[in-house]
Amino acid sequence: TQLLEQSPQFLSIQEGENLTVYCNSSSVFSSLQWYRQEPGEGPVLLVTVVTGGEVKKLKRLTFQFGDARKDSSLHITAAQPGDTGLYLCAGVDYNNNDMRFGAGTRLTVKP
Amino acid sequence: SQTIHQWPATLVQPVGSPLSLECTVEGTSNPNLYWYRQAAGRGLQLLFYSVGIGQISSEVPQNLSASRPQDRQFILSSKKLLLSDSGFYLCAWSVGNRGNEKLFFGSGTQLSVL
């Protein structure tokens, strides 16, 4: 069973700072997704990456899929309080199509 | 547009009592349906998924069961709740083949078993 490790587990920064969070595994993914979840709500899909080395941008968020499709990163530029939430990565196992979620990075952006 | 409704939002139940959580999807046909549980500090754990009416796959053996009586209705049940059943339960839907899912989640049910 693949394990997705997300780091850091918690991150608290000031508004305007940049940050990067990571999602790592020893297994190869056929695709990887990032979700954001606010307290008391379900996760909302932000992006899906499929190709090794792929970079996708969503406004101030930049998502990168590792060349070997085993890891991914999410970079936020000039963070805002509205970026506060739990960021979850989910990988689809290349061998059996199972989707597994990481435990998430809980981001707090202080005004 | 597609919407997913999940209720109740919060639930406090005594140990040994039954459970029924309901989820319905609107605006799509023959969706894949999922029940996840989220515990603090852990990733979402897939409990059940369904690709059609009456077709339920269980990911982990446990005190819970699921049913899909209609195309867009998914129910999570238990006959006798345990303390360990406490958690945040999420229903989700997707379309497409397994491995290409994009999940759309409901707003969740916070279950506290006391």
CSV table of C-alpha atoms in Angstrom, one decimal:
chain,number,residue,atom,x,y,z
A,1,THR,CA,0.0,0.0,0.0
A,2,GLN,CA,1.4,3.3,-1.0
A,3,LEU,CA,1.9,5.9,1.7
A,4,LEU,CA,1.7,9.6,0.9
A,5,GLU,CA,3.7,11.8,3.3
A,6,GLN,CA,2.9,15.4,3.4
A,7,SER,CA,5.2,18.0,4.9
A,8,PRO,CA,5.1,20.1,6.9
A,9,GLN,CA,2.1,18.9,8.9
A,10,PHE,CA,1.5,22.5,10.2
A,11,LEU,CA,2.6,25.8,8.7
A,12,SER,CA,1.8,29.3,10.1
A,13,ILE,CA,3.0,32.3,8.1
A,14,GLN,CA,2.3,36.0,7.7
A,15,GLU,CA,0.3,37.4,4.9
A,16,GLY,CA,2.5,38.2,1.9
A,17,GLU,CA,5.0,35.4,2.5
A,18,ASN,CA,5.8,32.6,0.1
A,19,LEU,CA,5.6,28.9,1.0
A,20,THR,CA,6.0,25.4,-0.4
A,21,VAL,CA,4.4,22.2,0.8
A,22,TYR,CA,5.4,18.7,-0.3
A,23,CYS,CA,3.8,15.4,-1.0
A,24,ASN,CA,6.1,12.4,-1.2
A,25,SER,CA,5.9,8.7,-1.8
A,26,SER,CA,8.0,5.7,-2.7
A,27,SER,CA,5.4,4.6,-5.2
A,28,VAL,CA,4.7,5.8,-8.7
A,29,PHE,CA,1.5,7.6,-9.4
A,30,SER,CA,-0.4,7.7,-12.7
A,31,SER,CA,-1.8,11.0,-11.5
A,32,LEU,CA,-1.9,13.2,-8.4
A,33,GLN,CA,-4.4,15.7,-7.2
A,34,TRP,CA,-4.3,18.5,-4.7
A,35,TYR,CA,-7.4,19.5,-2.7
A,36,ARG,CA,-8.0,22.3,-0.2
A,37,GLN,CA,-10.4,21.8,2.8
A,38,GLU,CA,-11.8,24.4,5.1
A,39,PRO,CA,-13.0,23.6,8.6
A,40,GLY,CA,-16.3,21.8,8.6
A,41,GLU,CA,-16.4,21.4,4.8
A,42,GLY,CA,-15.4,18.7,2.3
A,43,PRO,CA,-12.2,19.0,0.3
A,44,VAL,CA,-12.3,20.9,-3.0
A,45,LEU,CA,-10.2,19.8,-6.0
A,46,LEU,CA,-7.6,22.4,-7.0
A,47,VAL,CA,-5.6,20.6,-9.7
A,48,THR,CA,-4.7,17.2,-11.3
A,49,VAL,CA,-1.2,16.6,-12.6
A,50,VAL,CA,-0.5,13.6,-14.8
A,51,THR,CA,2.8,14.0,-16.6
A,52,GLY,CA,6.2,13.7,-14.9
A,53,GLY,CA,7.7,17.2,-14.6
A,54,GLU,CA,4.4,18.9,-15.2
A,55,VAL,CA,3.8,22.3,-13.8
A,56,LYS,CA,0.4,23.9,-13.5
A,57,LYS,CA,-0.5,27.3,-12.2
A,58,LEU,CA,-3.7,28.5,-10.6
A,59,LYS,CA,-3.4,32.2,-9.9
A,60,ARG,CA,-0.8,32.4,-7.0
A,61,LEU,CA,-0.6,28.6,-6.7
A,62,THR,CA,2.0,26.6,-8.6
A,63,PHE,CA,1.8,22.8,-8.6
A,64,GLN,CA,4.6,20.6,-9.8
A,65,PHE,CA,4.7,16.8,-10.4
A,66,GLY,CA,8.1,15.1,-9.9
A,67,ASP,CA,9.9,13.8,-13.0
A,68,ALA,CA,9.5,10.2,-11.6
A,69,ARG,CA,5.9,10.8,-10.7
A,70,LYS,CA,6.6,9.9,-7.0
A,71,ASP,CA,6.2,13.4,-5.5
A,72,SER,CA,4.6,16.7,-5.9
A,73,SER,CA,4.9,20.2,-4.5
A,74,LEU,CA,2.6,23.2,-4.1
A,75,HIS,CA,4.0,26.7,-4.0
A,76,ILE,CA,2.0,29.7,-2.9
A,77,THR,CA,3.2,33.2,-3.7
A,78,ALA,CA,2.3,36.1,-1.5
A,79,ALA,CA,0.0,34.1,0.7
A,80,GLN,CA,-3.3,35.6,1.8
A,81,PRO,CA,-5.6,34.8,4.8
A,82,GLY,CA,-8.0,33.3,2.3
A,83,ASP,CA,-5.4,30.6,1.5
A,84,THR,CA,-5.8,29.2,5.1
A,85,GLY,CA,-6.9,25.6,5.1
A,86,LEU,CA,-5.9,22.0,5.0
A,87,TYR,CA,-4.1,21.1,1.8
A,88,LEU,CA,-4.4,17.4,0.8
A,89,CYS,CA,-2.7,15.5,-1.9
A,90,ALA,CA,-4.1,12.3,-3.4
A,91,GLY,CA,-2.3,9.9,-5.6
A,92,VAL,CA,-3.6,7.3,-7.9
A,93,ASP,CA,-1.5,4.1,-7.7
A,94,TYR,CA,0.0,3.3,-11.1
A,95,ASN,CA,-0.4,-0.4,-10.6
A,96,ASN,CA,-3.9,-0.8,-9.2
A,97,ASN,CA,-5.7,2.6,-9.7
A,98,ASP,CA,-6.3,2.9,-6.0
A,99,MET,CA,-6.5,6.5,-4.9
A,100,ARG,CA,-4.9,7.3,-1.5
A,101,PHE,CA,-4.8,10.6,0.4
A,102,GLY,CA,-2.1,12.1,2.5
A,103,ALA,CA,-2.8,13.5,6.0
A,104,GLY,CA,-2.5,17.0,4.7
A,105,THR,CA,-0.7,20.3,5.6
A,106,ARG,CA,-2.6,22.7,7.7
A,107,LEU,CA,-1.8,26.2,6.6
A,108,THR,CA,-2.6,29.3,8.6
A,109,VAL,CA,-2.0,32.7,7.0
A,110,LYS,CA,-2.1,35.5,9.5
A,111,PRO,CA,-3.2,39.0,8.4
B,1,SER,CA,-24.8,21.8,-12.4
B,2,GLN,CA,-24.1,18.9,-10.2
B,3,THR,CA,-24.6,19.2,-6.4
B,4,ILE,CA,-24.1,16.8,-3.5
B,5,HIS,CA,-26.1,16.9,-0.3
B,6,GLN,CA,-25.0,15.2,2.9
B,7,TRP,CA,-26.8,15.2,6.2
B,8,PRO,CA,-26.9,15.7,9.1
B,9,ALA,CA,-24.0,18.1,9.5
B,10,THR,CA,-23.3,17.1,13.1
B,11,LEU,CA,-24.5,14.1,15.1
B,12,VAL,CA,-24.0,13.0,18.7
B,13,GLN,CA,-24.9,9.4,19.4
B,14,PRO,CA,-24.5,7.1,22.3
B,15,VAL,CA,-22.4,3.9,22.1
B,16,GLY,CA,-24.5,1.0,20.8
B,17,SER,CA,-27.0,3.1,19.0
B,18,PRO,CA,-27.7,2.8,15.3
B,19,LEU,CA,-26.5,5.2,12.6
B,20,SER,CA,-27.8,6.3,9.2
B,21,LEU,CA,-26.1,9.0,7.2
B,22,GLU,CA,-27.5,9.9,3.8
B,23,CYS,CA,-26.0,11.4,0.7
B,24,THR,CA,-27.7,12.4,-2.5
B,25,VAL,CA,-26.3,13.7,-5.8
B,26,GLU,CA,-28.2,15.9,-8.3
B,27,GLY,CA,-27.4,16.8,-11.8
B,28,THR,CA,-25.6,13.7,-13.0
B,29,SER,CA,-26.4,10.1,-13.8
B,30,ASN,CA,-24.7,6.9,-12.7
B,31,PRO,CA,-22.1,8.6,-10.6
B,32,ASN,CA,-19.5,6.7,-8.7
B,33,LEU,CA,-20.2,7.2,-5.0
B,34,TYR,CA,-17.9,7.1,-2.0
B,35,TRP,CA,-17.9,7.2,1.8
B,36,TYR,CA,-14.7,8.4,3.4
B,37,ARG,CA,-13.8,8.9,7.1
B,38,GLN,CA,-11.3,11.6,8.1
B,39,ALA,CA,-9.6,11.5,11.5
B,40,ALA,CA,-7.5,14.3,12.9
B,41,GLY,CA,-4.0,14.1,11.6
B,42,ARG,CA,-4.8,11.3,9.2
B,43,GLY,CA,-5.6,11.2,5.5
B,44,LEU,CA,-9.0,10.4,4.2
B,45,GLN,CA,-9.8,6.7,4.6
B,46,LEU,CA,-12.0,5.2,1.9
B,47,LEU,CA,-14.7,3.1,3.6
B,48,PHE,CA,-17.0,2.2,0.7
B,49,TYR,CA,-17.5,2.9,-3.0
B,50,SER,CA,-20.2,2.1,-5.4
B,51,VAL,CA,-20.3,2.1,-9.2
B,52,GLY,CA,-24.0,1.4,-9.5
B,53,ILE,CA,-27.2,0.6,-7.7
B,54,GLY,CA,-26.7,-2.3,-5.3
B,55,GLN,CA,-23.0,-2.5,-6.1
B,56,ILE,CA,-21.0,-1.8,-3.0
B,57,SER,CA,-17.3,-2.4,-2.4
B,58,SER,CA,-15.9,-2.3,1.1
B,59,GLU,CA,-12.3,-1.2,1.6
B,60,VAL,CA,-11.9,-2.0,5.3
B,61,PRO,CA,-13.7,-4.5,7.6
B,62,GLN,CA,-15.5,-2.6,10.3
B,63,ASN,CA,-18.7,-1.8,12.1
B,64,LEU,CA,-20.2,0.0,9.2
B,65,SER,CA,-22.2,-0.9,6.1
B,66,ALA,CA,-23.3,1.0,3.0
B,67,SER,CA,-26.2,0.8,0.6
B,68,ARG,CA,-27.2,2.4,-2.7
B,69,PRO,CA,-31.0,2.0,-3.1
B,70,GLN,CA,-31.2,4.5,-5.9
B,71,ASP,CA,-28.8,5.7,-8.6
B,72,ARG,CA,-28.0,9.0,-6.8
B,73,GLN,CA,-28.4,7.9,-3.2
B,74,PHE,CA,-25.8,6.5,-0.9
B,75,ILE,CA,-26.4,5.6,2.7
B,76,LEU,CA,-23.9,4.8,5.5
B,77,SER,CA,-25.2,2.7,8.4
B,78,SER,CA,-24.3,0.9,11.5
B,79,LYS,CA,-26.4,-1.3,13.8
B,80,LYS,CA,-24.4,-0.5,16.9
B,81,LEU,CA,-21.9,2.4,17.1
B,82,LEU,CA,-18.6,2.1,18.8
B,83,LEU,CA,-16.5,4.9,20.3
B,84,SER,CA,-14.0,4.4,17.5
B,85,ASP,CA,-16.6,5.3,14.9
B,86,SER,CA,-16.3,8.9,15.9
B,87,GLY,CA,-15.0,11.1,13.1
B,88,PHE,CA,-15.7,13.3,10.1
B,89,TYR,CA,-17.6,11.4,7.4
B,90,LEU,CA,-17.5,12.6,3.8
B,91,CYS,CA,-19.6,11.5,0.9
B,92,ALA,CA,-18.2,12.1,-2.6
B,93,TRP,CA,-19.1,11.5,-6.2
B,94,SER,CA,-17.2,11.2,-9.4
B,95,VAL,CA,-17.7,10.1,-13.0
B,96,GLY,CA,-15.3,8.2,-15.2
B,97,ASN,CA,-13.2,5.1,-14.9
B,98,ARG,CA,-11.4,4.1,-11.7
B,99,GLY,CA,-8.0,5.8,-11.7
B,100,ASN,CA,-9.3,8.9,-13.5
B,101,GLU,CA,-11.6,10.1,-10.8
B,102,LYS,CA,-12.0,13.7,-9.8
B,103,LEU,CA,-13.8,13.7,-6.5
B,104,PHE,CA,-16.5,16.1,-5.5
B,105,PHE,CA,-17.2,16.0,-1.8
B,106,GLY,CA,-20.2,16.8,0.3
B,107,SER,CA,-19.9,19.1,3.3
B,108,GLY,CA,-19.4,16.2,5.8
B,109,THR,CA,-20.9,14.9,8.9
B,110,GLN,CA,-19.1,15.3,12.2
B,111,LEU,CA,-20.1,12.2,14.3
B,112,SER,CA,-19.3,12.0,18.0
B,113,VAL,CA,-20.0,8.7,19.7
B,114,LEU,CA,-20.2,9.1,23.5
